[in-house]
XYZ file of C-alpha atoms in Angstrom:
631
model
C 0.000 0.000 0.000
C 1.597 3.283 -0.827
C 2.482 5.983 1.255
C 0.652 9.188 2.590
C 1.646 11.822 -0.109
C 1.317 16.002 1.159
C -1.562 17.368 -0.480
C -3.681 20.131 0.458
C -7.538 20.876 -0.193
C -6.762 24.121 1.974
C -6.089 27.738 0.873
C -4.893 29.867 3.288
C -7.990 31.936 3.001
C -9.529 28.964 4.606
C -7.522 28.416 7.568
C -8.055 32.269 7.642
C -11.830 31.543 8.232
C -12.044 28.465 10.060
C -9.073 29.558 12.896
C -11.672 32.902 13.030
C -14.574 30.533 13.248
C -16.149 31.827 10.411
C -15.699 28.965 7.673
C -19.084 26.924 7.592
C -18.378 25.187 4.839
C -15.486 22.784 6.529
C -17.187 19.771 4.740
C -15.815 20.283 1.755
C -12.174 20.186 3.256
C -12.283 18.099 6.072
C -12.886 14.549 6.166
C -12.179 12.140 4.104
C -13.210 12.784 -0.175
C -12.287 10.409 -2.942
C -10.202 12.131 -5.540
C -7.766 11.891 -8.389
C -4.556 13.622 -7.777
C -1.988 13.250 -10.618
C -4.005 10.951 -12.422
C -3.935 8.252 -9.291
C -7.061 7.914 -7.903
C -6.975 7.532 -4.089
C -8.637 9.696 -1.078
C -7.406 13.547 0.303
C -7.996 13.068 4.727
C -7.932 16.131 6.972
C -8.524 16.492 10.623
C -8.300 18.836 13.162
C -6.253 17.569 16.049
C -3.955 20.439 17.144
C -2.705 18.912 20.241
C -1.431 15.742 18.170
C 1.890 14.657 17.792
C 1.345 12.700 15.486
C -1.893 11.642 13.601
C -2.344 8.309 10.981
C -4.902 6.918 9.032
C -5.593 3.170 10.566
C -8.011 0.861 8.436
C -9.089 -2.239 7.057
C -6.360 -1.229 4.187
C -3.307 -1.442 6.825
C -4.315 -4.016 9.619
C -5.451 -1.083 11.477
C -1.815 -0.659 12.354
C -0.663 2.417 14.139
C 1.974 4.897 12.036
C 1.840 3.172 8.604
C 0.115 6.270 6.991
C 1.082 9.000 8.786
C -0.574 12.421 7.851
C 1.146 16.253 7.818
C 0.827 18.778 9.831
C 0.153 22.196 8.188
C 2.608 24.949 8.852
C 0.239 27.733 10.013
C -0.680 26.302 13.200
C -4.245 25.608 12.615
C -3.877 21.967 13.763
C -4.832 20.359 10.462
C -3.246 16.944 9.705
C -3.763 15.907 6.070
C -2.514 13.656 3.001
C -3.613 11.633 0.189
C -2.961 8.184 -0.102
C -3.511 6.309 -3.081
C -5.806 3.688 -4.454
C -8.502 3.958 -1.333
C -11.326 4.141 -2.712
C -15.337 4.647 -1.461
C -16.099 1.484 0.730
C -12.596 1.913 2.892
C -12.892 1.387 6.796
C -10.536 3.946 8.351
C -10.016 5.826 11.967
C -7.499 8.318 12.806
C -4.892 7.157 15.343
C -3.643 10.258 17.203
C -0.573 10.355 19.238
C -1.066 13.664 21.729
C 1.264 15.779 22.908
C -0.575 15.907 26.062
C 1.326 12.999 28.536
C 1.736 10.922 25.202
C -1.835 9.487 25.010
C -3.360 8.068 22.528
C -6.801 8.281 21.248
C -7.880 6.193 18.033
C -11.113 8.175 16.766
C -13.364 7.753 14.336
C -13.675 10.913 11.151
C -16.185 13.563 12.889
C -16.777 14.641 8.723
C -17.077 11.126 8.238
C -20.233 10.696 5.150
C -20.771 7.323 6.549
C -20.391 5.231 9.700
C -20.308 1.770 10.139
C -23.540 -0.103 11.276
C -23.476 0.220 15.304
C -22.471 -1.607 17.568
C -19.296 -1.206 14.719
C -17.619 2.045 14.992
C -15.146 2.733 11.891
C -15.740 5.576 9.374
C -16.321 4.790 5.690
C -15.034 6.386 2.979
C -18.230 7.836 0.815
C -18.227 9.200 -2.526
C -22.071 9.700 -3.126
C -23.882 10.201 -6.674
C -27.433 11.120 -6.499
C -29.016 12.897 -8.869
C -32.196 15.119 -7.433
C -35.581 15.274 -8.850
C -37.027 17.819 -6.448
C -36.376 21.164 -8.554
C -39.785 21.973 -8.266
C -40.094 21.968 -4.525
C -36.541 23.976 -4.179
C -38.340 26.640 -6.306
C -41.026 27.159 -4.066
C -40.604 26.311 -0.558
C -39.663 29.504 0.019
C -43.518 30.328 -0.108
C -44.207 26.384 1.190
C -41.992 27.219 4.636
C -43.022 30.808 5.043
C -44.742 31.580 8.514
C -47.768 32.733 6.923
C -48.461 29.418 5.223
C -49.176 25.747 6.680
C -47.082 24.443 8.985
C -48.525 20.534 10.197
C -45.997 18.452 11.522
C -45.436 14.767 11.687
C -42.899 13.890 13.852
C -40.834 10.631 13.036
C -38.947 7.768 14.841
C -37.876 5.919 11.468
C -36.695 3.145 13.306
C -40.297 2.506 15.181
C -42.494 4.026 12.813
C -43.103 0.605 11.235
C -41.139 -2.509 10.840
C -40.857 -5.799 9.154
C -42.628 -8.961 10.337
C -39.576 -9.843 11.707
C -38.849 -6.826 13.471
C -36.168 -5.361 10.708
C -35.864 -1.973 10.232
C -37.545 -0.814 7.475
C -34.709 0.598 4.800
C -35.074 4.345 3.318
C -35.762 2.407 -0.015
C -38.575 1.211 1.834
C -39.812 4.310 3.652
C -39.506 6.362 0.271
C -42.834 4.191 -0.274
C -44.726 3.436 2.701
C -43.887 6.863 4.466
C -44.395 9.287 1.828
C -47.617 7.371 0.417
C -49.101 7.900 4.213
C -47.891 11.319 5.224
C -49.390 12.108 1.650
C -52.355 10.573 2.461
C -53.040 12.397 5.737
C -52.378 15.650 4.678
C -49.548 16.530 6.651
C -47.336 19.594 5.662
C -43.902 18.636 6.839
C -42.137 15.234 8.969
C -40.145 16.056 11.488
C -37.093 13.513 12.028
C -36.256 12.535 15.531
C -32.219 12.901 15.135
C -30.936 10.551 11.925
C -27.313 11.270 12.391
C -25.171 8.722 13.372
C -25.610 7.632 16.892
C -24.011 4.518 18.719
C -27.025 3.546 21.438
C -30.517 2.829 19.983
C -31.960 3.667 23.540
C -31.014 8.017 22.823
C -33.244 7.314 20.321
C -30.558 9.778 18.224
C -29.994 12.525 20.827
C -26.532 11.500 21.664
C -24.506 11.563 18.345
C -20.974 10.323 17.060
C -21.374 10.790 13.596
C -22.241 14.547 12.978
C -22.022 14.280 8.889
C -23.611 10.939 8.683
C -27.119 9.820 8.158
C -27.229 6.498 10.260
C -26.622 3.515 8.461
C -28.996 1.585 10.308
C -31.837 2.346 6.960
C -29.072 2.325 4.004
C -26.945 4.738 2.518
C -26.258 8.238 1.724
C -27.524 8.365 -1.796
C -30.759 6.577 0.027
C -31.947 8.901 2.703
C -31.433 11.866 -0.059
C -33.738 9.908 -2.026
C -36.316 9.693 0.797
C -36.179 13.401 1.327
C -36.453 14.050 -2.245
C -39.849 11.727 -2.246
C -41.117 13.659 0.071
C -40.341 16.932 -1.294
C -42.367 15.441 -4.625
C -45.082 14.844 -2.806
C -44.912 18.109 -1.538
C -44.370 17.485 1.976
C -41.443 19.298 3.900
C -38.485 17.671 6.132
C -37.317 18.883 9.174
C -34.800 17.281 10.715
C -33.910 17.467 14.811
C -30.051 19.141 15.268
C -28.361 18.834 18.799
C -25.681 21.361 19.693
C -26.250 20.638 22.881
C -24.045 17.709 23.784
C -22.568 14.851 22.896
C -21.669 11.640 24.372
C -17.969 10.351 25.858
C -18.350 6.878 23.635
C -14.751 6.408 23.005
C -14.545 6.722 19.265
C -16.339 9.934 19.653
C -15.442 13.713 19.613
C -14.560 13.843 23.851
C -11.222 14.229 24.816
C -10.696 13.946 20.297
C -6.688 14.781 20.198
C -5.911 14.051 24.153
C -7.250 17.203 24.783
C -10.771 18.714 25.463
C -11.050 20.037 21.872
C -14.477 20.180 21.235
C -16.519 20.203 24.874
C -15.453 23.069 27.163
C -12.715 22.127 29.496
C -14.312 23.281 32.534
C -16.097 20.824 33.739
C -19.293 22.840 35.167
C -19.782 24.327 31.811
C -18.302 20.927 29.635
C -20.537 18.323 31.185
C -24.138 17.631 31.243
C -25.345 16.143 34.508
C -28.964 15.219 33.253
C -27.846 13.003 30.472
C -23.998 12.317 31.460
C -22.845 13.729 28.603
C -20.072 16.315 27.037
C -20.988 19.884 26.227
C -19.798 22.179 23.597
C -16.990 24.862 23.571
C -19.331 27.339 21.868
C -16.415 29.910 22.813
C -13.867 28.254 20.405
C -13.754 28.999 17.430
C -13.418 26.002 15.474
C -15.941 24.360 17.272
C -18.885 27.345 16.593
C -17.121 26.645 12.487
C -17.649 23.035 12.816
C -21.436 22.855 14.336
C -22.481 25.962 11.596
C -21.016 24.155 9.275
C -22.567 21.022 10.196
C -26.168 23.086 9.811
C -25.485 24.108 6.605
C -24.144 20.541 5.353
C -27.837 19.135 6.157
C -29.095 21.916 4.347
C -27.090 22.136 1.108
C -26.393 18.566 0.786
C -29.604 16.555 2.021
C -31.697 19.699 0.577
C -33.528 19.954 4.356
C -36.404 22.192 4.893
C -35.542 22.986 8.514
C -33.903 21.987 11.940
C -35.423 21.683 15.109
C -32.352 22.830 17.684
C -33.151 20.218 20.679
C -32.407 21.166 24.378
C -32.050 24.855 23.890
C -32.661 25.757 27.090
C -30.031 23.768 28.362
C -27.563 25.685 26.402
C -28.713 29.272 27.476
C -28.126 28.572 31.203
C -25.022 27.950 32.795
C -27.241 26.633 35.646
C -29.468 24.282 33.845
C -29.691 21.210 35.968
C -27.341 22.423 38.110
C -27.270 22.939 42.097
C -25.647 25.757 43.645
C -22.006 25.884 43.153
C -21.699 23.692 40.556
C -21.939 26.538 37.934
C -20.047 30.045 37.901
C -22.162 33.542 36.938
C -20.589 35.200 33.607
C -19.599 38.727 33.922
C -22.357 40.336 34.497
C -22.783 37.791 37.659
C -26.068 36.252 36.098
C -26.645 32.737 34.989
C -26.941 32.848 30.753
C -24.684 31.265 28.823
C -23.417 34.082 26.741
C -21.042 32.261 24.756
C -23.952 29.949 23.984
C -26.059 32.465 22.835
C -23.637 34.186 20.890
C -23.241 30.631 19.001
C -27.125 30.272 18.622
C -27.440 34.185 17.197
C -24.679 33.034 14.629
C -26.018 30.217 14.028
C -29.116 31.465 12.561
C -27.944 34.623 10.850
C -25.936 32.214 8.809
C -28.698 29.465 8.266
C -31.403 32.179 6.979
C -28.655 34.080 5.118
C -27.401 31.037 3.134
C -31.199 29.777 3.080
C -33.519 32.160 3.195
C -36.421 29.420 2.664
C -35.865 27.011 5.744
C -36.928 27.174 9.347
C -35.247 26.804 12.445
C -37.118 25.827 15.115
C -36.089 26.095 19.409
C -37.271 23.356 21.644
C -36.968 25.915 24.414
C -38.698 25.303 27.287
C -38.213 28.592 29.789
C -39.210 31.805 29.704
C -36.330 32.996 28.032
C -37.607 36.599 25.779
C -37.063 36.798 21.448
C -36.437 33.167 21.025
C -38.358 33.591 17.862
C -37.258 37.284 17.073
C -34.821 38.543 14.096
C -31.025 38.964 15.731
C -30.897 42.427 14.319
C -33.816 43.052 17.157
C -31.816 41.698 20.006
C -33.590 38.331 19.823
C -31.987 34.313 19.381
C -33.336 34.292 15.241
C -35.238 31.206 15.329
C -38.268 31.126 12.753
C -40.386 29.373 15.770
C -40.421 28.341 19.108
C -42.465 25.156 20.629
C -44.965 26.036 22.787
C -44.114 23.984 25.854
C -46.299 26.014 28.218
C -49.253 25.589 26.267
C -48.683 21.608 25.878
C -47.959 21.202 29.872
C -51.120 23.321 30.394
C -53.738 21.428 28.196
C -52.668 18.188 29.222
C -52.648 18.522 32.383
C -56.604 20.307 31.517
C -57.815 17.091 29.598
C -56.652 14.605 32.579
C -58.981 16.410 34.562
C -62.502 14.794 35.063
C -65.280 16.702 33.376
C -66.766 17.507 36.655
C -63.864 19.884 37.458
C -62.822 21.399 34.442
C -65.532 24.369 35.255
C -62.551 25.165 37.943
C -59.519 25.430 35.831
C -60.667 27.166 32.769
C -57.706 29.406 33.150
C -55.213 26.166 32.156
C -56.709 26.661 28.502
C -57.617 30.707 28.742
C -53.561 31.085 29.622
C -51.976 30.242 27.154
C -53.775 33.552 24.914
C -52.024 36.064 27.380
C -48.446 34.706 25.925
C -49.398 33.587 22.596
C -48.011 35.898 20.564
C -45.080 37.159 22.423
C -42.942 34.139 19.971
C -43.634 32.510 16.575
C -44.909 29.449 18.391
C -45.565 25.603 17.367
C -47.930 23.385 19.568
C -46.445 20.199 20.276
C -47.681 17.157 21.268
C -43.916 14.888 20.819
C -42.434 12.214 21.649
C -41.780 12.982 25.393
C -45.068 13.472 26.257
C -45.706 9.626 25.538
C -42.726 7.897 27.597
C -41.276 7.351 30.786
C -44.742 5.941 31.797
C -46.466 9.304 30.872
C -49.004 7.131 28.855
C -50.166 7.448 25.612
C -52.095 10.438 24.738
C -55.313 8.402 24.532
C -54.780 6.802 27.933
C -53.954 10.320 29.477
C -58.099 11.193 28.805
C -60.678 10.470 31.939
C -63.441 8.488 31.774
C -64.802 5.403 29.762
C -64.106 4.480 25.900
C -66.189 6.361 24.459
C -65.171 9.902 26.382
C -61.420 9.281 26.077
C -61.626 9.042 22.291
C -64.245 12.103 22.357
C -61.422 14.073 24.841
C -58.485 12.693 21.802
C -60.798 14.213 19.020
C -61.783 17.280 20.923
C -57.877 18.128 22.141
C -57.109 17.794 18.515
C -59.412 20.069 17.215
C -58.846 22.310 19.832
C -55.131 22.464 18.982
C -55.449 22.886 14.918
C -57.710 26.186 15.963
C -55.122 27.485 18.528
C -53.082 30.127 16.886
C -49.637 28.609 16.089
C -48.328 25.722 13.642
C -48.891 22.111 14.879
C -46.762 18.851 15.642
C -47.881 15.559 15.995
C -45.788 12.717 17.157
C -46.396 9.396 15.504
C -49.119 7.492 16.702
C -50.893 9.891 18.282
C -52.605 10.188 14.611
C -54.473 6.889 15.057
C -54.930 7.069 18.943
C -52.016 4.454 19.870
C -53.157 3.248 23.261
C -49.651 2.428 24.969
C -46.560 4.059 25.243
C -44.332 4.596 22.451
C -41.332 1.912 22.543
C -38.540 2.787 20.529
C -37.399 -1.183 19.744
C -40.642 -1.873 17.944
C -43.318 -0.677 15.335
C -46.806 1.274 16.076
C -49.371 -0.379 16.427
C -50.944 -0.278 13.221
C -53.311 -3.151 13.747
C -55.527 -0.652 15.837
C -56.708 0.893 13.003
C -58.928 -1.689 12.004
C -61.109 -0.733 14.983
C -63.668 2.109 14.022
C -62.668 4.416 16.929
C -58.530 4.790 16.418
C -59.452 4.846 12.178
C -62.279 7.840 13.219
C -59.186 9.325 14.389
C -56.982 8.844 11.509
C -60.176 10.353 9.681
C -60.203 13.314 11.982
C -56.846 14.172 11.614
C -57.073 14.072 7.533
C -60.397 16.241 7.735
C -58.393 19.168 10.208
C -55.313 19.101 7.988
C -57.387 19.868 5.303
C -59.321 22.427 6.968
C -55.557 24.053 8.232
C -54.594 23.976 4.687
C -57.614 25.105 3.054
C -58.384 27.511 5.951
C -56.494 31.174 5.824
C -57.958 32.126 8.593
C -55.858 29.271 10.792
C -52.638 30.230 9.616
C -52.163 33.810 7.361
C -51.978 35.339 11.071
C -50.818 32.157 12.968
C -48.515 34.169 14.955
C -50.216 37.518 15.514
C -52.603 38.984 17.603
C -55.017 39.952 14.645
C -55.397 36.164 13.803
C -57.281 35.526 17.176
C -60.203 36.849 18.917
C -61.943 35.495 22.038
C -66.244 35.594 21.976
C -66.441 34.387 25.414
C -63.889 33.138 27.553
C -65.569 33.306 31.039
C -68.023 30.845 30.294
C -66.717 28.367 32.996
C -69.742 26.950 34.212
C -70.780 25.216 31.091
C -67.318 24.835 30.218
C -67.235 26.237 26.858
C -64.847 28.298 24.857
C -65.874 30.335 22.162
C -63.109 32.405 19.846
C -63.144 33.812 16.262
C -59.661 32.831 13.910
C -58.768 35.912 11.023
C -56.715 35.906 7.914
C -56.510 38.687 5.482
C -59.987 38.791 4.464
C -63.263 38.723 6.645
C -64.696 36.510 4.863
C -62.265 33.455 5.561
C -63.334 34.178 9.063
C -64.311 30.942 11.472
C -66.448 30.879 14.729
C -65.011 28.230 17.130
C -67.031 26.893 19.765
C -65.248 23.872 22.165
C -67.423 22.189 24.984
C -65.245 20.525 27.117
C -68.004 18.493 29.467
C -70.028 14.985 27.996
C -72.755 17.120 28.727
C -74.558 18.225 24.952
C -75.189 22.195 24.646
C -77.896 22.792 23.011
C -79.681 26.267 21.716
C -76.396 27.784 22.912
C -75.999 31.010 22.279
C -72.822 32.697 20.128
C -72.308 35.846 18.915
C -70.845 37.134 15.600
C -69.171 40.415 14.311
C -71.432 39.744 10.767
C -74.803 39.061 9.467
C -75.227 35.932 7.005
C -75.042 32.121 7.214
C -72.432 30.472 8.242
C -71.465 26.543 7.595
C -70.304 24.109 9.664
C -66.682 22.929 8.452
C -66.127 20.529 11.344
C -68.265 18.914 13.882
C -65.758 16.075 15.850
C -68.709 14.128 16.878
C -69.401 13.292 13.153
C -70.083 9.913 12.754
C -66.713 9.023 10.482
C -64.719 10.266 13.518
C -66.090 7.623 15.995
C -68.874 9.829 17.321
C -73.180 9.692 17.575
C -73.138 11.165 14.187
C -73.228 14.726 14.472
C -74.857 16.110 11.234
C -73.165 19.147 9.423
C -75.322 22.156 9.334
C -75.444 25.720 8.234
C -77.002 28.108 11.127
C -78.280 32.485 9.785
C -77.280 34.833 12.067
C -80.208 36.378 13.803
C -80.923 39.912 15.078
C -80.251 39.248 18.726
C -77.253 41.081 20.686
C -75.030 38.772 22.285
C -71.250 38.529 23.901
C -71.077 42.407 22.870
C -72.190 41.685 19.225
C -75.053 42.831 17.420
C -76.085 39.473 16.133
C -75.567 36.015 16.954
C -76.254 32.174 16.139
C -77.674 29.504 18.383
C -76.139 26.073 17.954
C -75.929 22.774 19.385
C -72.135 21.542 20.534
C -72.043 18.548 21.092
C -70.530 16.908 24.466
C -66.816 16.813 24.682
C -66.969 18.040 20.755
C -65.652 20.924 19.031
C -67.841 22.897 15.678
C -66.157 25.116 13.425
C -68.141 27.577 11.449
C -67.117 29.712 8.248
């Protein structure tokens, strides 16, 4: 095997940028990339390991052994170690074996620009050299207009390795998923999937939250080339992909980024800011500067290369506090002696001023759980950029509402009322995820009081309820059909529930509201302002019912709302409206095709009667533990 010959994909502009933290484009240099140099076809490696004494590429090629292909160091002290060696080729298993400085240890780590990682439990890099060709031109074109905050936003959220499997309990492949997936998110009129974490990850229990392979979709489901062509399906089908991003932490698995070079290169060295205490894990230096160039970078490689629609930034919060999780005196106050992590949130403002100016039509998205101000606000306003927010509050709130017995909901109105007082202060998404059905939380479903019949008419009236909340809408797997246990990561849903009339009633329910979202302008041209939303009546406690008006640009897209959150039936009830005219029912959850007693639609004329402050108003029926929705 021949020798590591000096070659260089650098310029020095580049080491210019990345030792000033501001090259985001470090996947095109470092790593490993098949290449012809001098008509010999073989593959360039670079690495950052500035620490290193000495660096080599170890693989299936040399018996793994130590210094047989020793890479250079560059001159200009950036800490890059590079070479080409001839006749590797896509397919090679390789590590880097690096020699420190630092009391002469020795660390032997796998490529954190690696394309590809071996199948876990296996832990070598692979040399990739990918060649898909994209059919999605159409989509790029326009989901500018498709992501915008004044459009749709309905999101399924996705565990690919539990969404569905084989008989045999296999994985379903992204071959496979380009079919089944696509065809069903299609079919259910869902805007966008959200992907729980698909970067490589070593321990199927993180479910994807603790990654080792930064650059790599997980080869648990295929290649590469394979998971572009799933996102590219989608995009045909006109559906959106988000994928979750965590810059939060990592974990200390041994072939992983801790301790990379014998030094603490990429989590800070300081223990109280370097290590996570809730999940055991390493933290970023987000005050180094090749670190902040290699995350960025890593942001933009998902969204140039895989053609993603968004990222959802996981355990934000965590990042903005120094004392997040953390008792007192095991953190230190920044300069200003208060607790935010302002080299943190330096990185995050960077992070999307970069993102949106390199893409203006993605998303980011903050799973931010505090009361932290301008998650959701432009930089260049003092705020952290994201395009949205979750809405944690509001989630915590109306569950902990629905679990309530009907008999006592008349006393906690204000857990639903609340939420309207904040609503608008952020660009927020509702979420029902994946943590709200683990860690025996139960399912959604089995989180409603009463009998059969009143949890499914609770599940069909807490869905409604959130598609005519102001804000874009997530919806973890399952929760679509009314899975009645706990999501388990090691096996599929439980698809054979549909069969039964009630859980397919609420597959049918959630088809109907995503069509009514998407059809609707008055659910989401004003999603995030105050001029979307208007309350009728609020205060109506005893009966239990909530009554609010949703705007878009024109008055006549208008819809009347009315929620009764009792089994008790409300008949001749009352409602008042800003208009004169008739107005049709779009959506009646007790309809038969949902499960219910068969609701019929109907179309109620506004009569001459003052009411809630109005000069006209409708009487209805709403039916028990049911939401209407009138245009």
């Amino acid at each position: 095997m021949s020798k590591v010959i000096v070659h260089s994909l650098f310029s020095e502009f580049d080491i210019d940028l990345f030792k000033a933290g501001k090259h985001f484009r470090l996947y095109e240099k470092l790593g490993s990339h098949p290449m012809e140099l001098n008509g010999e076809k073989g593959t360039y490696f670079a690495v950052w390991a500035p620490t290193a004494k000495s660096v080599s590429v170890v693989g299936d090629f040399n018996g793994w052994q130590g210094k047989s292909h020793e890479l250079n160091v560059r001159w200009d002290g950036s800490g890059i170690w590079e070479g080409f060696i001839p006749e590797l080729g896509p397919g090679t298993l390789y590590k880097y074996y690096i020699l420190s400085n630092n009391f002469g240890i020795a660390t032997e780590k796998a490529d954190p620009f690696a394309r590809l990682c071996e199948h876990p439990p296996k832990t070598a890099s692979v040399v990739w050299e990918g060649d898909y060709s994209w059919q999605d031109g159409n989509w790029m074109d326009t989901r500018g207009d498709k992501n915008a905050l004044d459009k749709p936003y309905s999101v399924y959220e996705v565990h690919l390795g539990s969404w569905k499997r084989k008989e045999n309990n296999d994985f379903l492949n992204y071959t496979e998923l380009g079919e089944e997936l696509v065809k069903y998110v299609n079919e259910m009129g869902f805007t966008h999937v959200e992907f729980m974490p698909i970067m490589e990850y070593p321990f199927d229990p993180s479910w994807g939250y603790q990654l080792t392979g930064y650059f790599a979709p997980t080869s648990r489901f295929g290649t590469p080339d394979e998971f572009k062509q799933l996102v590219d399906k989608l995009h045909q089908a006109g559906i959106g992909v988000i994928l979750d991003w965590v810059p939060s932490h990592f974990p200390e698995d041994a072939h992983g980024l801790g301790f990379f070079d014998g030094s603490h290169l990429y989590e800070h060295p300081d223990r109280r800011k370097g290590y996570h205490p809730d999940w055991k894990s390493l933290i970023f230096n987000y005050g180094r500067n090749e670190v902040r160039a290699f995350l960025i970078s890593n942001a933009l490689f998902w969204l140039d290369q895989y053609h993603v629609d968004g990222l959802r930034v996981d355990a934000v919060a965590s990042m903005l506090y120094l004392d997040y999780s953390r008792e007192e005196g095991e953190w230190e106050p920044n300069i200003y002696g208060n607790n935010e992590n302002l080299e943190a949130i330096s990185f995050i403002r960077e992070l999307n001023e970069t993102v949106y100016g390199n893409f203006p039509g993605v998303q980011t998205i903050a799973e931010e759980s505090t009361s932290f101000s301008m998650v959701s606000k432009p930089v260049h306003m003092g705020g952290l950029g994201f395009g949205m927010k979750w809405m944690m509050g509001w989630m915590h709130d109306t569950l902990e509402y629905f679990k309530k017995e009907p008999i006592y909901r008349k006393h906690h109105q204000n857990d639903l009322t609340f939420s309207m007082t904040y609503a608008f202060t952020e660009n927020f998404m509702l979420p029902f995820s994946h943590d709200e059905v683990v860690y025996g939380k139960r399912s959604l479903l089995y989180k409603m009081p009463g009998d059969e019949w009143q949890r499914f008419a609770n599940l069909r009236l807490l869905y409604g309820y959130m598609f005519t909340h102001p804000g874009a809408n997530l919806i973890f797997m399952g929760g679509e059909f009314g899975q009645s246990s706990e999501w388990n990561y090691n096996q599929s849903l439980d698809w054979h529930l549909t069969q039964y009339e009630l859980h397919s009633g609420i597959q049918e329910l959630i088809k109907d509201l995503n069509k009514i979202y998407k059809s609707s302008p008055a659910l989401y041209e004003k999603q995030f302002s105050q001029e979307g939303f208007q309350w009728v009546d609020y205060g109506d406690a005893e009966n239990s019912v909530l009554t609010y008006i949703r705007k878009g640009h024109n008055q006549e897209d208008d819809l009347v709302i009315a929620a009764n959150f009792t089994p008790v039936p409300r008949t001749k009830y009352r409602v008042g409206v800003p208009k004169t005219g008739t107005l049709k029912q779009l959506f009646n959850s007790d309809a038969k095709k949902y499960g219910g007693a068969g609701s019929k639609k109907m179309s109620v004329t506004t009569e001459n009667e003052p009411w809630h402050g109005y000069d006209n108003s409708i009487e209805i029926t709403i039916p028990p533990l049911g939401i209407v929705i009138f245009q």
